[in-house]
Amino acid sequence: MDINEISFENLPKAVAHLVKEIGEIKLLIQNVQVYESKELSIPIGIEEASRLIGKAKPTIYALVRQRKIPSYKYGKKLYFFKEELLEWISKGKKKTIQEIESEVLKYNHNRNKDYGRK
């Protein structure tokens, strides 16, 4: 349906068309969310975790012992979840010089604004 065709007479058709389109979009979003949750919630072993985060198995064992990496143990076997490992990696992000400068400017701006009130 073309947007230029909408008039008072064909408003019910336009609304029906929009409802149908929204239903299709919702269905697509639900399918993507189901796929992502199924893919990410499957536990992985140490071999795959090692490949995923790019660390050797002994390093991973050391991180687990130090409780620095999210892990699960069932019996003698270690398990990990991809989404938790990826989140763990993202928490170690080092800020760029531009990000640091931006934070300094923002801090100084807020500090000067607060100083002016006193």
mmCIF file with all atom_site columns, C-alpha atoms in Angstrom:
data_model
loop_
_atom_site.group_PDB
_atom_site.id
_atom_site.type_symbol
_atom_site.label_atom_id
_atom_site.label_alt_id
_atom_site.label_comp_id
_atom_site.label_asym_id
_atom_site.label_entity_id
_atom_site.label_seq_id
_atom_site.pdbx_PDB_ins_code
_atom_site.Cartn_x
_atom_site.Cartn_y
_atom_site.Cartn_z
_atom_site.occupancy
_atom_site.B_iso_or_equiv
_atom_site.pdbx_formal_charge
_atom_site.auth_seq_id
_atom_site.auth_comp_id
_atom_site.auth_asym_id
_atom_site.auth_atom_id
_atom_site.pdbx_PDB_model_num
ATOM 1   C CA . MET A 1 1   ? 0.000   0.000   0.000  1.00 0.00 ? 1   MET A CA 1
ATOM 2   C CA . ASP A 1 2   ? 1.364   3.369   -0.981 1.00 0.00 ? 2   ASP A CA 1
ATOM 3   C CA . ILE A 1 3   ? 1.352   6.104   1.660  1.00 0.00 ? 3   ILE A CA 1
ATOM 4   C CA . ASN A 1 4   ? -0.095  8.516   -0.906 1.00 0.00 ? 4   ASN A CA 1
ATOM 5   C CA . GLU A 1 5   ? -3.204  6.332   -1.226 1.00 0.00 ? 5   GLU A CA 1
ATOM 6   C CA . ILE A 1 6   ? -4.318  6.886   2.365  1.00 0.00 ? 6   ILE A CA 1
ATOM 7   C CA . SER A 1 7   ? -7.558  8.804   2.612  1.00 0.00 ? 7   SER A CA 1
ATOM 8   C CA . PHE A 1 8   ? -10.498 8.783   4.997  1.00 0.00 ? 8   PHE A CA 1
ATOM 9   C CA . GLU A 1 9   ? -12.316 6.269   2.788  1.00 0.00 ? 9   GLU A CA 1
ATOM 10  C CA . ASN A 1 10  ? -9.517  3.712   2.734  1.00 0.00 ? 10  ASN A CA 1
ATOM 11  C CA . LEU A 1 11  ? -8.346  4.288   6.331  1.00 0.00 ? 11  LEU A CA 1
ATOM 12  C CA . PRO A 1 12  ? -9.648  0.861   7.489  1.00 0.00 ? 12  PRO A CA 1
ATOM 13  C CA . LYS A 1 13  ? -7.579  -0.801  4.739  1.00 0.00 ? 13  LYS A CA 1
ATOM 14  C CA . ALA A 1 14  ? -4.487  1.178   5.752  1.00 0.00 ? 14  ALA A CA 1
ATOM 15  C CA . VAL A 1 15  ? -4.910  0.230   9.416  1.00 0.00 ? 15  VAL A CA 1
ATOM 16  C CA . ALA A 1 16  ? -5.406  -3.434  8.499  1.00 0.00 ? 16  ALA A CA 1
ATOM 17  C CA . HIS A 1 17  ? -2.275  -3.290  6.362  1.00 0.00 ? 17  HIS A CA 1
ATOM 18  C CA . LEU A 1 18  ? -0.265  -1.750  9.229  1.00 0.00 ? 18  LEU A CA 1
ATOM 19  C CA . VAL A 1 19  ? -1.552  -4.352  11.694 1.00 0.00 ? 19  VAL A CA 1
ATOM 20  C CA . LYS A 1 20  ? -0.478  -7.119  9.303  1.00 0.00 ? 20  LYS A CA 1
ATOM 21  C CA . GLU A 1 21  ? 2.977   -5.545  8.834  1.00 0.00 ? 21  GLU A CA 1
ATOM 22  C CA . ILE A 1 22  ? 3.471   -5.126  12.591 1.00 0.00 ? 22  ILE A CA 1
ATOM 23  C CA . GLY A 1 23  ? 2.473   -8.770  13.128 1.00 0.00 ? 23  GLY A CA 1
ATOM 24  C CA . GLU A 1 24  ? 5.087   -9.888  10.607 1.00 0.00 ? 24  GLU A CA 1
ATOM 25  C CA . ILE A 1 25  ? 7.755   -7.715  12.245 1.00 0.00 ? 25  ILE A CA 1
ATOM 26  C CA . LYS A 1 26  ? 6.906   -9.095  15.694 1.00 0.00 ? 26  LYS A CA 1
ATOM 27  C CA . LEU A 1 27  ? 7.169   -12.632 14.368 1.00 0.00 ? 27  LEU A CA 1
ATOM 28  C CA . LEU A 1 28  ? 10.599  -11.918 12.864 1.00 0.00 ? 28  LEU A CA 1
ATOM 29  C CA . ILE A 1 29  ? 11.844  -10.393 16.124 1.00 0.00 ? 29  ILE A CA 1
ATOM 30  C CA . GLN A 1 30  ? 10.572  -13.338 18.164 1.00 0.00 ? 30  GLN A CA 1
ATOM 31  C CA . ASN A 1 31  ? 12.291  -15.808 15.834 1.00 0.00 ? 31  ASN A CA 1
ATOM 32  C CA . VAL A 1 32  ? 15.599  -13.939 16.124 1.00 0.00 ? 32  VAL A CA 1
ATOM 33  C CA . GLN A 1 33  ? 15.359  -13.802 19.924 1.00 0.00 ? 33  GLN A CA 1
ATOM 34  C CA . VAL A 1 34  ? 14.559  -17.524 20.176 1.00 0.00 ? 34  VAL A CA 1
ATOM 35  C CA . TYR A 1 35  ? 17.479  -18.369 17.888 1.00 0.00 ? 35  TYR A CA 1
ATOM 36  C CA . GLU A 1 36  ? 19.905  -16.188 19.859 1.00 0.00 ? 36  GLU A CA 1
ATOM 37  C CA . SER A 1 37  ? 18.821  -17.518 23.242 1.00 0.00 ? 37  SER A CA 1
ATOM 38  C CA . LYS A 1 38  ? 19.123  -21.135 22.074 1.00 0.00 ? 38  LYS A CA 1
ATOM 39  C CA . GLU A 1 39  ? 22.566  -20.526 20.598 1.00 0.00 ? 39  GLU A CA 1
ATOM 40  C CA . LEU A 1 40  ? 23.964  -18.645 23.574 1.00 0.00 ? 40  LEU A CA 1
ATOM 41  C CA . SER A 1 41  ? 22.570  -20.737 26.418 1.00 0.00 ? 41  SER A CA 1
ATOM 42  C CA . ILE A 1 42  ? 24.347  -23.962 25.459 1.00 0.00 ? 42  ILE A CA 1
ATOM 43  C CA . PRO A 1 43  ? 27.285  -24.645 27.777 1.00 0.00 ? 43  PRO A CA 1
ATOM 44  C CA . ILE A 1 44  ? 30.679  -25.111 26.176 1.00 0.00 ? 44  ILE A CA 1
ATOM 45  C CA . GLY A 1 45  ? 33.759  -26.978 27.356 1.00 0.00 ? 45  GLY A CA 1
ATOM 46  C CA . ILE A 1 46  ? 37.236  -25.702 27.994 1.00 0.00 ? 46  ILE A CA 1
ATOM 47  C CA . GLU A 1 47  ? 38.431  -26.419 24.436 1.00 0.00 ? 47  GLU A CA 1
ATOM 48  C CA . GLU A 1 48  ? 35.813  -24.158 22.864 1.00 0.00 ? 48  GLU A CA 1
ATOM 49  C CA . ALA A 1 49  ? 36.209  -21.560 25.628 1.00 0.00 ? 49  ALA A CA 1
ATOM 50  C CA . SER A 1 50  ? 39.937  -21.529 24.915 1.00 0.00 ? 50  SER A CA 1
ATOM 51  C CA . ARG A 1 51  ? 39.297  -20.851 21.217 1.00 0.00 ? 51  ARG A CA 1
ATOM 52  C CA . LEU A 1 52  ? 36.609  -18.264 21.959 1.00 0.00 ? 52  LEU A CA 1
ATOM 53  C CA . ILE A 1 53  ? 38.680  -16.059 24.249 1.00 0.00 ? 53  ILE A CA 1
ATOM 54  C CA . GLY A 1 54  ? 42.080  -16.835 22.745 1.00 0.00 ? 54  GLY A CA 1
ATOM 55  C CA . LYS A 1 55  ? 43.739  -18.136 25.893 1.00 0.00 ? 55  LYS A CA 1
ATOM 56  C CA . ALA A 1 56  ? 45.550  -21.410 26.530 1.00 0.00 ? 56  ALA A CA 1
ATOM 57  C CA . LYS A 1 57  ? 43.846  -24.061 28.663 1.00 0.00 ? 57  LYS A CA 1
ATOM 58  C CA . PRO A 1 58  ? 46.312  -23.682 31.580 1.00 0.00 ? 58  PRO A CA 1
ATOM 59  C CA . THR A 1 59  ? 45.581  -19.927 31.623 1.00 0.00 ? 59  THR A CA 1
ATOM 60  C CA . ILE A 1 60  ? 41.851  -20.625 31.755 1.00 0.00 ? 60  ILE A CA 1
ATOM 61  C CA . TYR A 1 61  ? 42.338  -23.095 34.617 1.00 0.00 ? 61  TYR A CA 1
ATOM 62  C CA . ALA A 1 62  ? 44.326  -20.424 36.494 1.00 0.00 ? 62  ALA A CA 1
ATOM 63  C CA . LEU A 1 63  ? 41.595  -17.801 35.883 1.00 0.00 ? 63  LEU A CA 1
ATOM 64  C CA . VAL A 1 64  ? 38.965  -20.260 37.154 1.00 0.00 ? 64  VAL A CA 1
ATOM 65  C CA . ARG A 1 65  ? 41.001  -20.985 40.308 1.00 0.00 ? 65  ARG A CA 1
ATOM 66  C CA . GLN A 1 66  ? 41.347  -17.237 40.922 1.00 0.00 ? 66  GLN A CA 1
ATOM 67  C CA . ARG A 1 67  ? 37.602  -16.812 40.278 1.00 0.00 ? 67  ARG A CA 1
ATOM 68  C CA . LYS A 1 68  ? 38.318  -14.180 37.630 1.00 0.00 ? 68  LYS A CA 1
ATOM 69  C CA . ILE A 1 69  ? 36.347  -15.848 34.834 1.00 0.00 ? 69  ILE A CA 1
ATOM 70  C CA . PRO A 1 70  ? 32.710  -17.032 34.930 1.00 0.00 ? 70  PRO A CA 1
ATOM 71  C CA . SER A 1 71  ? 32.600  -20.833 34.992 1.00 0.00 ? 71  SER A CA 1
ATOM 72  C CA . TYR A 1 72  ? 30.625  -23.822 36.210 1.00 0.00 ? 72  TYR A CA 1
ATOM 73  C CA . LYS A 1 73  ? 31.852  -27.157 37.462 1.00 0.00 ? 73  LYS A CA 1
ATOM 74  C CA . TYR A 1 74  ? 29.921  -30.388 37.335 1.00 0.00 ? 74  TYR A CA 1
ATOM 75  C CA . GLY A 1 75  ? 31.934  -33.289 38.663 1.00 0.00 ? 75  GLY A CA 1
ATOM 76  C CA . LYS A 1 76  ? 35.433  -32.858 37.308 1.00 0.00 ? 76  LYS A CA 1
ATOM 77  C CA . LYS A 1 77  ? 34.381  -31.022 34.180 1.00 0.00 ? 77  LYS A CA 1
ATOM 78  C CA . LEU A 1 78  ? 34.358  -27.264 33.635 1.00 0.00 ? 78  LEU A CA 1
ATOM 79  C CA . TYR A 1 79  ? 31.645  -25.530 31.652 1.00 0.00 ? 79  TYR A CA 1
ATOM 80  C CA . PHE A 1 80  ? 31.233  -22.000 30.357 1.00 0.00 ? 80  PHE A CA 1
ATOM 81  C CA . PHE A 1 81  ? 28.537  -19.995 28.606 1.00 0.00 ? 81  PHE A CA 1
ATOM 82  C CA . LYS A 1 82  ? 29.484  -18.021 25.498 1.00 0.00 ? 82  LYS A CA 1
ATOM 83  C CA . GLU A 1 83  ? 27.521  -14.902 26.453 1.00 0.00 ? 83  GLU A CA 1
ATOM 84  C CA . GLU A 1 84  ? 29.179  -14.773 29.875 1.00 0.00 ? 84  GLU A CA 1
ATOM 85  C CA . LEU A 1 85  ? 32.657  -15.158 28.396 1.00 0.00 ? 85  LEU A CA 1
ATOM 86  C CA . LEU A 1 86  ? 31.982  -12.443 25.814 1.00 0.00 ? 86  LEU A CA 1
ATOM 87  C CA . GLU A 1 87  ? 30.643  -10.147 28.537 1.00 0.00 ? 87  GLU A CA 1
ATOM 88  C CA . TRP A 1 88  ? 33.743  -10.901 30.656 1.00 0.00 ? 88  TRP A CA 1
ATOM 89  C CA . ILE A 1 89  ? 35.956  -9.913  27.724 1.00 0.00 ? 89  ILE A CA 1
ATOM 90  C CA . SER A 1 90  ? 34.010  -6.691  27.108 1.00 0.00 ? 90  SER A CA 1
ATOM 91  C CA . LYS A 1 91  ? 34.455  -5.622  30.757 1.00 0.00 ? 91  LYS A CA 1
ATOM 92  C CA . GLY A 1 92  ? 38.208  -5.539  30.195 1.00 0.00 ? 92  GLY A CA 1
ATOM 93  C CA . LYS A 1 93  ? 37.952  -2.925  27.440 1.00 0.00 ? 93  LYS A CA 1
ATOM 94  C CA . LYS A 1 94  ? 40.635  -0.268  27.581 1.00 0.00 ? 94  LYS A CA 1
ATOM 95  C CA . LYS A 1 95  ? 39.403  3.222   26.848 1.00 0.00 ? 95  LYS A CA 1
ATOM 96  C CA . THR A 1 96  ? 40.730  5.138   23.879 1.00 0.00 ? 96  THR A CA 1
ATOM 97  C CA . ILE A 1 97  ? 42.456  8.475   24.374 1.00 0.00 ? 97  ILE A CA 1
ATOM 98  C CA . GLN A 1 98  ? 39.391  10.191  22.901 1.00 0.00 ? 98  GLN A CA 1
ATOM 99  C CA . GLU A 1 99  ? 37.101  8.472   25.442 1.00 0.00 ? 99  GLU A CA 1
ATOM 100 C CA . ILE A 1 100 ? 39.375  9.495   28.326 1.00 0.00 ? 100 ILE A CA 1
ATOM 101 C CA . GLU A 1 101 ? 39.592  13.088  27.075 1.00 0.00 ? 101 GLU A CA 1
ATOM 102 C CA . SER A 1 102 ? 35.826  13.209  26.693 1.00 0.00 ? 102 SER A CA 1
ATOM 103 C CA . GLU A 1 103 ? 35.360  12.000  30.280 1.00 0.00 ? 103 GLU A CA 1
ATOM 104 C CA . VAL A 1 104 ? 37.848  14.587  31.572 1.00 0.00 ? 104 VAL A CA 1
ATOM 105 C CA . LEU A 1 105 ? 36.046  17.397  29.724 1.00 0.00 ? 105 LEU A CA 1
ATOM 106 C CA . LYS A 1 106 ? 32.691  16.216  31.036 1.00 0.00 ? 106 LYS A CA 1
ATOM 107 C CA . TYR A 1 107 ? 34.055  15.949  34.582 1.00 0.00 ? 107 TYR A CA 1
ATOM 108 C CA . ASN A 1 108 ? 35.604  19.418  34.417 1.00 0.00 ? 108 ASN A CA 1
ATOM 109 C CA . HIS A 1 109 ? 32.413  20.890  32.966 1.00 0.00 ? 109 HIS A CA 1
ATOM 110 C CA . ASN A 1 110 ? 30.292  19.369  35.767 1.00 0.00 ? 110 ASN A CA 1
ATOM 111 C CA . ARG A 1 111 ? 32.840  20.396  38.393 1.00 0.00 ? 111 ARG A CA 1
ATOM 112 C CA . ASN A 1 112 ? 32.901  23.997  37.129 1.00 0.00 ? 112 ASN A CA 1
ATOM 113 C CA . LYS A 1 113 ? 29.108  24.062  37.017 1.00 0.00 ? 113 LYS A CA 1
ATOM 114 C CA . ASP A 1 114 ? 28.924  22.832  40.644 1.00 0.00 ? 114 ASP A CA 1
ATOM 115 C CA . TYR A 1 115 ? 31.656  25.267  41.719 1.00 0.00 ? 115 TYR A CA 1
ATOM 116 C CA . GLY A 1 116 ? 29.700  28.188  40.293 1.00 0.00 ? 116 GLY A CA 1
ATOM 117 C CA . ARG A 1 117 ? 26.701  27.373  42.536 1.00 0.00 ? 117 ARG A CA 1
ATOM 118 C CA . LYS A 1 118 ? 28.625  27.757  45.796 1.00 0.00 ? 118 LYS A CA 1
#
